[in-house]
Structures are given as structure tokens and as C-alpha cells.
CSV table of C-alpha atoms in Angstrom, one decimal:
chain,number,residue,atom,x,y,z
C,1,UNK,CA,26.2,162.4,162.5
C,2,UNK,CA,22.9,161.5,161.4
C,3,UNK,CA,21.8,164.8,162.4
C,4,UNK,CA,24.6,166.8,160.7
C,5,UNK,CA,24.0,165.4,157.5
C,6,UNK,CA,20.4,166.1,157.3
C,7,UNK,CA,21.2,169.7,158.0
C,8,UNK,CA,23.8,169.3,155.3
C,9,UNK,CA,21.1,168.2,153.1
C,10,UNK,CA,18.9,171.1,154.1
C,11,UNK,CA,21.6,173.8,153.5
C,12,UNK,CA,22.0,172.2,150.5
C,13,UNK,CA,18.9,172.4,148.9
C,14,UNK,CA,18.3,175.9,150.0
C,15,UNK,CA,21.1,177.1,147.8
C,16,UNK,CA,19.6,174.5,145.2
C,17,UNK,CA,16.6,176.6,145.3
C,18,UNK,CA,18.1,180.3,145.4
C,19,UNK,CA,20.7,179.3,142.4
C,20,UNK,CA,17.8,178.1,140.8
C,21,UNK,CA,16.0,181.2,140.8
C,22,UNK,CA,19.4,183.1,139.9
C,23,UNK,CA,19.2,181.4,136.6
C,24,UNK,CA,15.4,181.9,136.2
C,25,UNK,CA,16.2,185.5,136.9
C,26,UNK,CA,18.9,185.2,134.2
C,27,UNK,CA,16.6,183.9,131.6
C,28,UNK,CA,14.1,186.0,132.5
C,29,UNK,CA,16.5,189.0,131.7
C,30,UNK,CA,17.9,187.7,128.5
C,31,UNK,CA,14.2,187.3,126.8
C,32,UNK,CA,13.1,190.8,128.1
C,33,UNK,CA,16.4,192.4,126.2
C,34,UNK,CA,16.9,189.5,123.6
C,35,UNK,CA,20.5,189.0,124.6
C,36,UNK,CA,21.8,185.4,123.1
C,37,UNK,CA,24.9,186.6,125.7
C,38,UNK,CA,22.4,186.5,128.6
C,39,UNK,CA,21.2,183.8,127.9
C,40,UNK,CA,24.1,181.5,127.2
C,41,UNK,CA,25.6,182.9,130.4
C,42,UNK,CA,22.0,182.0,132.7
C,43,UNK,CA,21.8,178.9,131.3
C,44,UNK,CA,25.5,178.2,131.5
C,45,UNK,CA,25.1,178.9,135.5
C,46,UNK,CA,21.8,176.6,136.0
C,47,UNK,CA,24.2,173.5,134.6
C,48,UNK,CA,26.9,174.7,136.8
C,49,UNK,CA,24.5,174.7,139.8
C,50,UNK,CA,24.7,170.6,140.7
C,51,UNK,CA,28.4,170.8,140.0
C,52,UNK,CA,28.5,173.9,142.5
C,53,UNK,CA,26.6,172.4,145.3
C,54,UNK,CA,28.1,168.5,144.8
C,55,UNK,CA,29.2,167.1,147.8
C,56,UNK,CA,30.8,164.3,146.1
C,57,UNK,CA,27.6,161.9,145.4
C,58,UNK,CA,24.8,162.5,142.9
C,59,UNK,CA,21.6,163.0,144.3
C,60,UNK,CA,19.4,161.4,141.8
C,61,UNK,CA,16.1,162.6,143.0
C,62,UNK,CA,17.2,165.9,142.7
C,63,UNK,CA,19.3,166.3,140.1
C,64,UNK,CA,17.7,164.9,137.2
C,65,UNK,CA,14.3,166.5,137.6
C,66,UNK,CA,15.9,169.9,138.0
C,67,UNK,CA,17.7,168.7,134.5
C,68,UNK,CA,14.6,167.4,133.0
C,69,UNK,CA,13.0,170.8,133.9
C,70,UNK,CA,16.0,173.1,132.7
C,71,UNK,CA,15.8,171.0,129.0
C,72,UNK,CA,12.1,171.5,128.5
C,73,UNK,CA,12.8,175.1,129.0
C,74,UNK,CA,15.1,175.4,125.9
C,75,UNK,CA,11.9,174.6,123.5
C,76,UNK,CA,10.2,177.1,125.0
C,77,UNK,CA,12.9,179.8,124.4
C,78,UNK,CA,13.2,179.1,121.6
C,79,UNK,CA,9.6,179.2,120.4
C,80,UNK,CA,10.8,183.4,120.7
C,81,UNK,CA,14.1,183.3,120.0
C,82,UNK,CA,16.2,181.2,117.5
C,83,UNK,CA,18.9,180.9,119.4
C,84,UNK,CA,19.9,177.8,118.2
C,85,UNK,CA,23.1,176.9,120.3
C,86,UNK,CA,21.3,176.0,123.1
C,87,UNK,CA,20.3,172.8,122.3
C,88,UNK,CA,23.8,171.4,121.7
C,89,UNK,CA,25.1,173.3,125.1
C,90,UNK,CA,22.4,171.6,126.6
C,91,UNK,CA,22.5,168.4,125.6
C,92,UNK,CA,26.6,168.3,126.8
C,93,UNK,CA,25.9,168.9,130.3
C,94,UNK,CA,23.1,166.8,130.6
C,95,UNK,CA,25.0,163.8,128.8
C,96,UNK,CA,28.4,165.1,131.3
C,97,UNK,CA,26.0,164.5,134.4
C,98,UNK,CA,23.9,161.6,133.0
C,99,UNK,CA,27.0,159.5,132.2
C,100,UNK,CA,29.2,160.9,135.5
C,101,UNK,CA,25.9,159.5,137.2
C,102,UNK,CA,26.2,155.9,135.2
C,103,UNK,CA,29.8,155.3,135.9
C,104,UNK,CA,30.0,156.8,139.2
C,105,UNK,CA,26.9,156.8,141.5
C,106,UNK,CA,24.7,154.3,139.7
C,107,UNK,CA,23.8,150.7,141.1
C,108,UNK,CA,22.3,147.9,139.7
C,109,UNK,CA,19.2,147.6,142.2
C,110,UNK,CA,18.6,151.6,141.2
C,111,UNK,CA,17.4,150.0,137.0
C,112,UNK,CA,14.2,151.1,137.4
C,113,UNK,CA,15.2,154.8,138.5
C,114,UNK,CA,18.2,154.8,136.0
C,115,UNK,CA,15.6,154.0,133.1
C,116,UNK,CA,13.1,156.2,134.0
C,117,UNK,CA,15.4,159.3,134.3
C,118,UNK,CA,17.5,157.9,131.2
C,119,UNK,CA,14.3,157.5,128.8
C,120,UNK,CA,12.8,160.9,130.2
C,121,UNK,CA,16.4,162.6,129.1
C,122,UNK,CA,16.2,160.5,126.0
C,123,UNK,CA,12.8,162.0,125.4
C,124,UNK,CA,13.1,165.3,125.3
C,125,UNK,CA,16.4,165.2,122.8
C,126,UNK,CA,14.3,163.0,120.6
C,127,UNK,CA,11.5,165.3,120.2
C,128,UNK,CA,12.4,168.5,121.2
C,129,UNK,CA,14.8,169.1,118.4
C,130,UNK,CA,12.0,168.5,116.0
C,131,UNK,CA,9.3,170.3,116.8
C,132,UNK,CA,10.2,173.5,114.7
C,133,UNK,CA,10.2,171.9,111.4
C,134,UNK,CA,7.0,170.2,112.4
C,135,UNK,CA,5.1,173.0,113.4
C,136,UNK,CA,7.1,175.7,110.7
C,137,UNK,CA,8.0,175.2,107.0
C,138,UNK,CA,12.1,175.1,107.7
C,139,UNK,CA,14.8,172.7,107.9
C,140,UNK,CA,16.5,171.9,111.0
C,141,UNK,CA,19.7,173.1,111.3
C,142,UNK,CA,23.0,171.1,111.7
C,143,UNK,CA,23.6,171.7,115.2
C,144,UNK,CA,20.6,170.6,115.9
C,145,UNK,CA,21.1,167.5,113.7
C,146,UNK,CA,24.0,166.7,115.1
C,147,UNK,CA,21.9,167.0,118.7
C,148,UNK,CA,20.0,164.0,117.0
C,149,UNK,CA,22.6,161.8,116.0
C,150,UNK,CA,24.3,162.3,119.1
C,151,UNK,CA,21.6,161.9,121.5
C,152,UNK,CA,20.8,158.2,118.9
C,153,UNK,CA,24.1,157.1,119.6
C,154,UNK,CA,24.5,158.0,123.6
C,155,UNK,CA,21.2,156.8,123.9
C,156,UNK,CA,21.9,153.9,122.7
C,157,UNK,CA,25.1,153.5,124.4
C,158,UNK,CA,23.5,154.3,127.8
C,159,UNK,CA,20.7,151.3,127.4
C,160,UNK,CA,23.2,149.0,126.2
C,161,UNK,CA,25.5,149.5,129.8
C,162,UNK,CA,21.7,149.2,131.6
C,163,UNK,CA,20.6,146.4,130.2
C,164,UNK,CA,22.9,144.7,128.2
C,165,UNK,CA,23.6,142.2,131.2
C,166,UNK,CA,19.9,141.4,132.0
C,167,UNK,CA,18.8,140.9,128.2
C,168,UNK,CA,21.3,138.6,127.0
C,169,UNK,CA,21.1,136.5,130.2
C,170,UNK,CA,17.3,136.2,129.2
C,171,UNK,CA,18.2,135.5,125.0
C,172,UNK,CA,16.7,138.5,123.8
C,173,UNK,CA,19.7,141.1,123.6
C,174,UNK,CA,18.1,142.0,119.9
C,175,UNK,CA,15.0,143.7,121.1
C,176,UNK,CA,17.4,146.7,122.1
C,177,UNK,CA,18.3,147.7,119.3
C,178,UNK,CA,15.2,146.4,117.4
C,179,UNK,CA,13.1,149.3,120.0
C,180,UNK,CA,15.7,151.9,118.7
C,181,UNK,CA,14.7,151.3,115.5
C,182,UNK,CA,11.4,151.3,116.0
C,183,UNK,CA,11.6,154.7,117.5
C,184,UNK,CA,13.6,156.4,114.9
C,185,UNK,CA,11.0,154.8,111.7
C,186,UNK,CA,8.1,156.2,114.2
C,187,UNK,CA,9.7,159.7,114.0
C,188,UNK,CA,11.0,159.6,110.4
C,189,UNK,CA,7.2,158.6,109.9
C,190,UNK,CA,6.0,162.4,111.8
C,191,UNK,CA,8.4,163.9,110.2
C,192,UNK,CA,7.3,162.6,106.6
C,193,UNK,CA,4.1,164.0,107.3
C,194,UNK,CA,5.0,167.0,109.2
C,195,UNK,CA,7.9,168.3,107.6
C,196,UNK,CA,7.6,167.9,104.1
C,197,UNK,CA,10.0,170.7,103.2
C,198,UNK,CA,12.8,169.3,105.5
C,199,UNK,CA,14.1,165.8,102.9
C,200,UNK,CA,17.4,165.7,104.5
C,201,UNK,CA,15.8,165.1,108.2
C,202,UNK,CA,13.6,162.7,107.3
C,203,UNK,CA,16.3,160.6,105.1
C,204,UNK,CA,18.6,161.0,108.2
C,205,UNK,CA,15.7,159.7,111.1
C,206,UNK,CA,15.2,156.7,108.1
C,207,UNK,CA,19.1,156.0,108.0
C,208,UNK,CA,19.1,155.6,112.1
C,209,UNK,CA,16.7,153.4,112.1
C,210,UNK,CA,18.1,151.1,109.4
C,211,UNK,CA,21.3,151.5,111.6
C,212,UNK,CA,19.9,150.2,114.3
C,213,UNK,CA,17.5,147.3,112.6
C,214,UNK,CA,20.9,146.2,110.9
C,215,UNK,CA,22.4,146.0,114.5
C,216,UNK,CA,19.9,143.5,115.6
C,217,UNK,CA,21.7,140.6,113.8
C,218,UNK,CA,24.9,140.6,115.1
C,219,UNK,CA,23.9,141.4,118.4
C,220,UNK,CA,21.2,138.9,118.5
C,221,UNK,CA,22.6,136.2,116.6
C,222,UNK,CA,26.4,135.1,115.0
C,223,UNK,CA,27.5,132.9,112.5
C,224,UNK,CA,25.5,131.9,109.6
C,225,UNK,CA,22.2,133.6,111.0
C,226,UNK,CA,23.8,137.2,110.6
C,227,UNK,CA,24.3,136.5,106.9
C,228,UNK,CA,20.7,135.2,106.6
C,229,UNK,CA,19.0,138.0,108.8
C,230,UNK,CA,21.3,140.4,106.6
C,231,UNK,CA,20.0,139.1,103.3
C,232,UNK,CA,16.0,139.0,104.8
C,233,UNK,CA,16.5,143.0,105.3
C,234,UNK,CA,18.2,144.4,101.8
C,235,UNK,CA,15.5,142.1,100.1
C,236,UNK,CA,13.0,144.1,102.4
C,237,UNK,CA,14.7,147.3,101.5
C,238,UNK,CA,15.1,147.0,98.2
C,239,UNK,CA,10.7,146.5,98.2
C,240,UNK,CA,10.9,149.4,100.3
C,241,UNK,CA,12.6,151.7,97.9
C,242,UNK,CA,10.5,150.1,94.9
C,243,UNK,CA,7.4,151.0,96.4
C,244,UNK,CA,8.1,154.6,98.1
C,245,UNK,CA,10.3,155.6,95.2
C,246,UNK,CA,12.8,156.9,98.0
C,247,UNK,CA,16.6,156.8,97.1
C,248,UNK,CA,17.6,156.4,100.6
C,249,UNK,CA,15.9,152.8,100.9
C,250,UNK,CA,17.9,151.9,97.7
C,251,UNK,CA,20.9,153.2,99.2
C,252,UNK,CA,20.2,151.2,102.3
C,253,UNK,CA,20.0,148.3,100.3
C,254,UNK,CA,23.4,148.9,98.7
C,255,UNK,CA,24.7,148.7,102.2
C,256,UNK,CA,23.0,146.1,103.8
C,257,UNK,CA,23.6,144.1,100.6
C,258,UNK,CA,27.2,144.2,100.7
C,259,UNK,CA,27.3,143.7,104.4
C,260,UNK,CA,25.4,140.5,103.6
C,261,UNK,CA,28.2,139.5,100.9
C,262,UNK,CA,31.2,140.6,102.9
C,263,UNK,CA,30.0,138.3,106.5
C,264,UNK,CA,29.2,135.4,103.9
C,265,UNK,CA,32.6,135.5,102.0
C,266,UNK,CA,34.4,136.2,105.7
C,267,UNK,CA,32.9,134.3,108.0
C,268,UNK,CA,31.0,131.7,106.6
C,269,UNK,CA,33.7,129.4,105.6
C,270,UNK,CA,34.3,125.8,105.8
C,271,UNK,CA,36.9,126.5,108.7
C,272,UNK,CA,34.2,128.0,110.8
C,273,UNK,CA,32.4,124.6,111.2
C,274,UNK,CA,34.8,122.3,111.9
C,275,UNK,CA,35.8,119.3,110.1
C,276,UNK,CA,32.5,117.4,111.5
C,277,UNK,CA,29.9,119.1,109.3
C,278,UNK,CA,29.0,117.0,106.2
C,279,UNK,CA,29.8,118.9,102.6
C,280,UNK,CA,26.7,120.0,100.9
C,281,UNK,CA,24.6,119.4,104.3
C,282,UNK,CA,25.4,121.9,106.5
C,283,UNK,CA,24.3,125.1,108.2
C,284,UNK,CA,26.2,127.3,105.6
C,285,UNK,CA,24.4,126.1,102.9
C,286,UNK,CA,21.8,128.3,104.2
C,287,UNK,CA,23.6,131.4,104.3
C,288,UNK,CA,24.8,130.8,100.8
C,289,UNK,CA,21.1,130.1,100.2
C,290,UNK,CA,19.4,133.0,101.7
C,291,UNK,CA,22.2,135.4,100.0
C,292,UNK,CA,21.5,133.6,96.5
C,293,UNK,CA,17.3,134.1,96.9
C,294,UNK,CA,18.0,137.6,98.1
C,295,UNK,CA,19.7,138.4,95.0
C,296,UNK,CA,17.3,137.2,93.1
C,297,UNK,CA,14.5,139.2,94.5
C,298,UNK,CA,16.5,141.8,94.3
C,299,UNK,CA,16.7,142.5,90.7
C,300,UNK,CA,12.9,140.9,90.3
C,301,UNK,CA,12.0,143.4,92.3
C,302,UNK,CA,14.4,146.3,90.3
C,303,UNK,CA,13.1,144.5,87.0
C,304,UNK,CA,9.4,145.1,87.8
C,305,UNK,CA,10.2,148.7,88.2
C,306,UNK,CA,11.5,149.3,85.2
C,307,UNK,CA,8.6,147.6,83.5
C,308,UNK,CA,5.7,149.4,85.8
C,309,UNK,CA,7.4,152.6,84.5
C,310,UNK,CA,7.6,151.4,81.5
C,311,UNK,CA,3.9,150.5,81.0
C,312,UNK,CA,2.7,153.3,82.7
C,313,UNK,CA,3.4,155.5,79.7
C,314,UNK,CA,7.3,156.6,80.5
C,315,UNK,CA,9.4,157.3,77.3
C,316,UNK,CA,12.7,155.7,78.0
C,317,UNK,CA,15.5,158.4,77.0
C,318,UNK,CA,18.9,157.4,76.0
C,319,UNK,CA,20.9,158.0,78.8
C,320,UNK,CA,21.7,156.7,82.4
C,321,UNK,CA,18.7,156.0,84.2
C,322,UNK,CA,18.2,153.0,82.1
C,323,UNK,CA,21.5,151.6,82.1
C,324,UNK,CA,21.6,152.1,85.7
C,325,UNK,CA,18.4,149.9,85.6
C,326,UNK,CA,20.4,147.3,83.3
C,327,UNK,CA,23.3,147.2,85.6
C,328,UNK,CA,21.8,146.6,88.5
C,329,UNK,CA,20.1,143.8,87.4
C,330,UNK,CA,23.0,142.3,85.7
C,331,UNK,CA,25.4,142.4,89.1
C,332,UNK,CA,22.4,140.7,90.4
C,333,UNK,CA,22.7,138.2,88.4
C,334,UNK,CA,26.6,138.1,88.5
C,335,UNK,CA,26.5,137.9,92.0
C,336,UNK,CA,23.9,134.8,91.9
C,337,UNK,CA,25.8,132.6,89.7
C,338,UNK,CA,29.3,133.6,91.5
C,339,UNK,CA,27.7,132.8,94.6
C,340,UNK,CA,26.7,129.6,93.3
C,341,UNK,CA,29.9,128.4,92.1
C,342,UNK,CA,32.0,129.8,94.8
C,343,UNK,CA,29.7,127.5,97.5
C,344,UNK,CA,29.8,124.0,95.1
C,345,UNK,CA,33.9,124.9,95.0
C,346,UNK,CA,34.2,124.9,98.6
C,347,UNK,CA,31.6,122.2,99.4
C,348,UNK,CA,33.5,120.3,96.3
C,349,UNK,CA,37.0,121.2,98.3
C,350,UNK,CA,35.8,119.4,101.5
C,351,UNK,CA,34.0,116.6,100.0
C,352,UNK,CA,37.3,115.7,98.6
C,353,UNK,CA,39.2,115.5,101.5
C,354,UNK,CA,40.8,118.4,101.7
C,355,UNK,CA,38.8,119.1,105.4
C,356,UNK,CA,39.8,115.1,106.0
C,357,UNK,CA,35.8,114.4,105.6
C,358,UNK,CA,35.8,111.9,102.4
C,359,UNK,CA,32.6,112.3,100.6
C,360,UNK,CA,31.6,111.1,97.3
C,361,UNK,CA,28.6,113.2,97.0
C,362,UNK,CA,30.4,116.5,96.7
C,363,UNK,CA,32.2,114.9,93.1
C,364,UNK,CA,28.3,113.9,91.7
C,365,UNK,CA,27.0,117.0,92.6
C,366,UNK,CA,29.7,119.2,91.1
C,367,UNK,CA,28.5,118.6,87.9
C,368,UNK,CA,24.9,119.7,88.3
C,369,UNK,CA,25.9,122.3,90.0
C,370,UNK,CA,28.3,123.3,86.7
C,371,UNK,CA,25.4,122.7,84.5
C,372,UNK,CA,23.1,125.6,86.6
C,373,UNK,CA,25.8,128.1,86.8
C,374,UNK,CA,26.1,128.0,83.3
């Protein structure tokens, strides 16, 4: 039986071989006439080829590095011809086989060769899409952006079923997302320098990564910690987008901020902690804290940049960009002082046995608390 099956085997990857060079033939053919329908059609057979030759398990070995070779070839095509569907039909078979591989064939003492192939396949849909707007003055093209997005969120997906398991058993689930982020500001970095012309790839590289950096918190942490590590990030954005000058950080900020305020005003509530945490002296305080001092820093930061422009010789016109200044400032504000008064309410609430934890601090410290939010 033994025997049979390696001759299997060997049949096997003879026709692996001659349908390989079918569909080298093919591509050959469709760059010596410049035929998009030739080359759609010799590409569409070389992802065929595995699916042809299956005999009902993935081969690994073989498989992926024929996939990793027939990807690297779509840059090179297209260094002559813009053909720009490729990558997209491209990246669908390799995520069809990739994931077939995950859910069907894959086992758990096979990480090491599942990451490997994975981050190799990862790779080359990172970079591969980029490299014509960093080596020529154009803007990528949606397709391709959507190549980007897609192979972000697949990517992600795909290390998240690999080592989900092994990183939260070891406490540090966070550094998966936190590498993902990583990677994208890296790129949106190149790409700030290389491709200049191209504002709507690098603000879309800069919005993954803030995706993906906003994703650490909940994943790493819950509770109250989400809400502080929340509040710790639209404070750095909001520096961010005062010191580059970059809308997108400011939008980011806008986001993350409200996140921050809906998880406080959602989950942090007296109900979450039981009716054994002290009023006033427990771990939401914090939250309520860290949101308060991110505000805060927030409009100090927005109020600085309206008075470096200021001094730096700007005329002020009548108009929006000032009141826009004004009224970001001023929810800021809003937002500190509501904060305030909502936490000494419920604190207040609880001290006074609504939560059946009788506390005569929470009815002394009401009043100061009045006194600062007004």
C-alpha cells in the first residue's frame, strides 16, 4: 500500500510540474502579445492546478510554495503591464486554499509550518500591492486597496485562529494585535516617504493601524482597564494630530474618544462591581479618572494649537476654522464637568444605600464635589 501511494505521489507531481509549465507557457504568451485575456485565463489555470491534482488532503510542502511563487510573479507582470485585476484574482485563491488548508488539513503540532507559510502569504499582499506607488508618482487603485484591507483583516483573522489559544493561555493575547499595528504604522511610515502623491493610501495604512492598536484593549484587558487604555490612546492621538497637522489623527481621536465615553457610560457602572466595592474607593473611579484627565489634555493640547498658530503670525478670519477651534475645546470641557458630576451622582447613589452599602462619606463628599463642577 505503502508502495502504491508513493507512486501516487510521483504521478502526482509529475503532472504538478507539466501543469506548471502549461501556465508558464500561458504567461509567457500573454506578455509576448499583451493579451489581459491570456493572461487572466494562464493564471486562472495555475490556481486551478492544486485543485486539479487534489487527492483529497493538502500537501503543504507543495502547495504553498508553488502559491508563494505564482504571487510573486503578479508584481513582476505587472512591472509591464497594468493589468491590475490580477492582484485581487490572486489574492481569492490563495485566501480559498490558505483557509481550506486552516479548517481542513491543519494541526496544531504543524504552528510553526502554518506561520511560516501564513506570514510568507501575508507578506507578499502587504508589500506587493505597494510597490508601484512607491517606485512611480500614482495612486494605487481601489482594487488594489481593497487587496489591502482585505489581506489586514484575513490576516488578522488567520493569526487570531493560530494563536489565539497559545497567547491568552500565556496572558499576552494583546501583542497580536499590538504587532498588527505595528506593521501597518511601519508601512504607512514608507509610504509617507515614498508616495507622497498617494494621501489617501497613506491615511488608509494610518487608519489600520489605529484599528488594530484600538483592538489591543479589549482583547487584552476588560472592564475598567478598556476605558483607561482607551482614554491613554485618543490623548495620544489627539498629540499626534497636533504635531503632524494630519486630519486623520484628529479624526482617530474623535473615535477612539467616543469609544472611551460610550465603554465608561456602558459598562462601568456601579452594577458591574458588585455590592462589595466601597463608594468613592473603587476601581471605577479610575476609569472616570483617566476619561476626565484625557479630556483635559485634550483641549490643552487643541488650545495650544490655536495659540502656536496664533503667535506664529496667522490672521485669524472670521469664519469656521476658529469656531471649530472654540467648540472643540468647549465639549471638552462639557464633557469634564458632566463626567464629574455623573461619577459623584452614582458614587452619591450607592453611598446612600441604594446598592445596600451604607456610607456616610458619599453625603460629605457630595458637596465638594458640587462646589468643583461648578
Amino acid at each position: 500500500e505503502s508502495r502504491i501511494q508513493g507512486q501516487i505521489q510521483d504521478a502526482q507531481a509529475v503532472a504538478f510540474a507539466g501543469m506548471a509549465l502549461t501556465t508558464l507557457t500561458g504567461v509567457g504568451l500573454a506578455l509576448r502579445y499583451t493579451s489581459a485575456f491570456l493572461i487572466v485565463m494562464a493564471l486562472t489555470g495555475g490556481f486551478l492546478t492544486p485543485l486539479w491534482l487534489s487527492t483529497g488532503s493538502l500537501q503543504e510542502h507543495m502547495l504553498f510554495p508553488y502559491l508563494i511563487v505564482l504571487d510573486l510573479a503578479i508584481p513582476a507582470i505587472l512591472a509591464v503591464h497594468r493589468w491590475r485585476v490580477l492582484y485581487g484574482m490572486a489574492y481569492f485563491w490563495t485566501q480559498a486554499y490558505w483557509w481550506a488548508y486552516l479548517l481542513d488539513t491543519y494541526r496544531p503540532d504543524r504552528l510553526d509550518v502554518a506561520l511560516g507559510y501564513g506570514a510568507g502569504l501575508f507578506g507578499i499582499f502587504l508589500i506587493a500591492p505597494l510597490l508601484h506607488p512607491w517606485l512611480r508618482p500614482e495612486r494605487l487603485p481601489f482594487l488594489d486597496l481593497m487587496v489591502v484591507l482585505g489581506n489586514g483583516i484575513l490576516g488578522f483573522a488567520s493569526g487570531w485562529y493560530l494563536l489565539a489559544e497559545r497567547l491568552e493561555s500565556a496572558g499576552v493575547l494583546g501583542l497580536l494585535p499590538l504587532g498588527f499595528a505595528g506593521i501597518y504604522a511601519a508601512v504607512a511610515g514608507v509610504t509617507t516617504v515614498r508616495a507622497r502623491q498617494d494621501r489617501v493610501l497613506r491615511d488608509f495604512l494610518l487608519s489600520l493601524a489605529v484599528v488594530f492598536l484600538t483592538l489591543v484593549f479589549p482583547v487584552q484587558w476588560d472592564w475598567h482597564w478598556v476605558t483607561v487604555g482607551w482614554a491613554a490612546e485618543a490623548v495620544a492621538l489627539t498629540w499626534l494630530s497636533t504635531t503632524t497637522g494630519q486630519r486623520p489623527f484628529r479624526l482617530a481621536a474623535g473615535v477612539v474618544t467616543a469609544l472611551m465615553l460610550i465603554h465608561l457610560l456602558v459598562f462601568d457602572t456601579p452594577l458591574q462591581d458588585g455590592a462589595s466595592a466601597l463608594p468613592f474607593w473603587n476601581v471605577r473611579t479610575a476609569s472616570y479618572g483617566a476619561c476626565i484627565v484625557a479630556l483635559f489634555l485634550q483641549q490643552w493640547l487643541l488650545g495650544r494649537t490655536s495659540t502656536t498658530g496664533a503667535s506664529a503670525g496667522s490672521v485669524p478670519t472670521e469664519g469656521a476654522p476658529q469656531a471649530a477651534r472654540l467648540d472643540s475645546r468647549t465639549w471638552a470641557w462639557v464633557g469634564i464637568h458632566g463626567l464629574a458630576l455623573l461619577w459623584l451622582g452614582l458614587e452619591t447613589w450607592r453611598s446612600m444605600d441604594f446598592w445596600d452599602v451604607p456610607d456616610w462619606r458619599g453625603t460629605a463628599l457630595v458637596a465638594v464635589g458640587a462646589l468643583f463642577a461648578l
